[in-house]
PDB file of C-alpha atoms in Angstrom:
ATOM      1  CA  MET O   1      17.726 -12.471  -0.591  1.00 86.00           C
ATOM      2  CA  GLN O   2      14.414 -10.729  -1.204  1.00 89.00           C
ATOM      3  CA  VAL O   3      12.165  -9.956   1.775  1.00 93.00           C
ATOM      4  CA  PHE O   4       8.372 -10.069   1.493  1.00 96.00           C
ATOM      5  CA  VAL O   5       5.762  -8.668   3.872  1.00 97.00           C
ATOM      6  CA  HIS O   6       1.969  -8.562   4.071  1.00 98.00           C
ATOM      7  CA  LEU O   7       0.527  -5.080   3.679  1.00 98.00           C
ATOM      8  CA  ASP O   8      -1.369  -5.432   6.959  1.00 97.00           C
ATOM      9  CA  GLU O   9       1.996  -5.718   8.712  1.00 96.00           C
ATOM     10  CA  LEU O  10       2.822  -2.193   7.533  1.00 94.00           C
ATOM     11  CA  LEU O  11      -0.502  -0.366   7.404  1.00 95.00           C
ATOM     12  CA  THR O  12      -3.276  -0.004   9.928  1.00 95.00           C
ATOM     13  CA  PRO O  13      -6.750  -1.247   9.023  1.00 96.00           C
ATOM     14  CA  ALA O  14      -7.896   2.392   8.799  1.00 95.00           C
ATOM     15  CA  LEU O  15      -5.178   3.255   6.271  1.00 93.00           C
ATOM     16  CA  LEU O  16      -5.851   0.123   4.258  1.00 95.00           C
ATOM     17  CA  GLN O  17      -9.527   1.000   4.058  1.00 95.00           C
ATOM     18  CA  ARG O  18      -9.063   4.708   3.386  1.00 93.00           C
ATOM     19  CA  HIS O  19      -6.510   4.181   0.598  1.00 94.00           C
ATOM     20  CA  GLN O  20      -7.693   0.842  -0.776  1.00 96.00           C
ATOM     21  CA  ARG O  21      -8.273   2.126  -4.340  1.00 96.00           C
ATOM     22  CA  HIS O  22      -4.814   3.722  -4.471  1.00 94.00           C
ATOM     23  CA  ILE O  23      -3.207   0.577  -3.033  1.00 97.00           C
ATOM     24  CA  VAL O  24      -4.963  -1.698  -5.520  1.00 97.00           C
ATOM     25  CA  ASP O  25      -4.000   0.576  -8.406  1.00 97.00           C
ATOM     26  CA  PHE O  26      -0.369   0.564  -7.210  1.00 97.00           C
ATOM     27  CA  LEU O  27      -0.319  -3.237  -6.911  1.00 97.00           C
ATOM     28  CA  GLU O  28      -1.763  -3.686 -10.388  1.00 97.00           C
ATOM     29  CA  MET O  29       0.790  -1.271 -11.880  1.00 96.00           C
ATOM     30  CA  GLU O  30       3.531  -3.345 -10.202  1.00 96.00           C
ATOM     31  CA  GLY O  31       2.089  -6.552 -11.662  1.00 97.00           C
ATOM     32  CA  ILE O  32       0.983  -7.803  -8.243  1.00 96.00           C
ATOM     33  CA  THR O  33      -2.440  -9.415  -7.979  1.00 97.00           C
ATOM     34  CA  PRO O  34      -4.096  -8.147  -4.814  1.00 97.00           C
ATOM     35  CA  GLU O  35      -5.651 -10.672  -2.445  1.00 97.00           C
ATOM     36  CA  ALA O  36      -9.408 -10.392  -1.816  1.00 95.00           C
ATOM     37  CA  GLU O  37      -8.452  -8.944   1.561  1.00 96.00           C
ATOM     38  CA  VAL O  38      -5.927  -6.357   0.331  1.00 97.00           C
ATOM     39  CA  GLY O  39      -3.981  -6.350   3.606  1.00 97.00           C
ATOM     40  CA  ARG O  40      -3.036 -10.012   3.101  1.00 98.00           C
ATOM     41  CA  THR O  41      -1.278  -9.213  -0.189  1.00 98.00           C
ATOM     42  CA  LYS O  42       2.404 -10.084  -0.032  1.00 97.00           C
ATOM     43  CA  VAL O  43       4.785  -7.516  -1.499  1.00 98.00           C
ATOM     44  CA  SER O  44       8.523  -7.218  -1.779  1.00 97.00           C
ATOM     45  CA  GLU O  45      10.412  -4.854   0.496  1.00 95.00           C
ATOM     46  CA  ARG O  46      11.081  -2.600  -2.518  1.00 95.00           C
ATOM     47  CA  ALA O  47       7.396  -2.442  -3.484  1.00 97.00           C
ATOM     48  CA  ALA O  48       6.433  -1.797   0.145  1.00 96.00           C
ATOM     49  CA  LYS O  49       8.840   1.146   0.350  1.00 96.00           C
ATOM     50  CA  GLU O  50       7.513   2.628  -2.898  1.00 96.00           C
ATOM     51  CA  LEU O  51       3.897   2.256  -1.757  1.00 96.00           C
ATOM     52  CA  LEU O  52       4.632   3.824   1.628  1.00 95.00           C
ATOM     53  CA  ALA O  53       6.397   6.734  -0.086  1.00 95.00           C
ATOM     54  CA  GLU O  54       3.381   7.297  -2.370  1.00 93.00           C
ATOM     55  CA  LEU O  55       0.940   7.179   0.534  1.00 92.00           C
ATOM     56  CA  ALA O  56       3.091   9.540   2.602  1.00 90.00           C
ATOM     57  CA  HIS O  57       3.259  11.953  -0.347  1.00 87.00           C
ATOM     58  CA  ASP O  58      -0.530  11.791  -0.721  1.00 78.00           C
ATOM     59  CA  LEU O  59      -0.990  12.528   2.980  1.00 72.00           C
ATOM     60  CA  ASP O  60       1.380  15.501   2.721  1.00 71.00           C
ATOM     61  CA  GLN O  61      -0.658  16.848  -0.193  1.00 75.00           C
ATOM     62  CA  ALA O  62      -4.095  16.244   1.387  1.00 62.00           C
ATOM     63  CA  PRO O  63      -6.175  19.190   2.517  1.00 64.00           C
ATOM     64  CA  GLU O  64      -6.036  19.815   6.257  1.00 59.00           C
ATOM     65  CA  ASP O  65      -9.734  19.159   6.812  1.00 50.00           C
ATOM     66  CA  GLN O  66      -9.664  15.483   5.755  1.00 49.00           C
TER      67      GLN O  66
END
């Protein structure tokens, strides 16, 4: 059984807004068409884990003053 979630169930509105371009790029690379309101896009559990890992990596690599 495959589990699906909406992105806004995983990410805060601030994170969705701040990383919207990255999220949309990720979705498109995965073959997922983003909803007009990106947070309402449904993704599989696997895709959600991959996206969260990418965002966490980006945050780890971000300069301290951001």
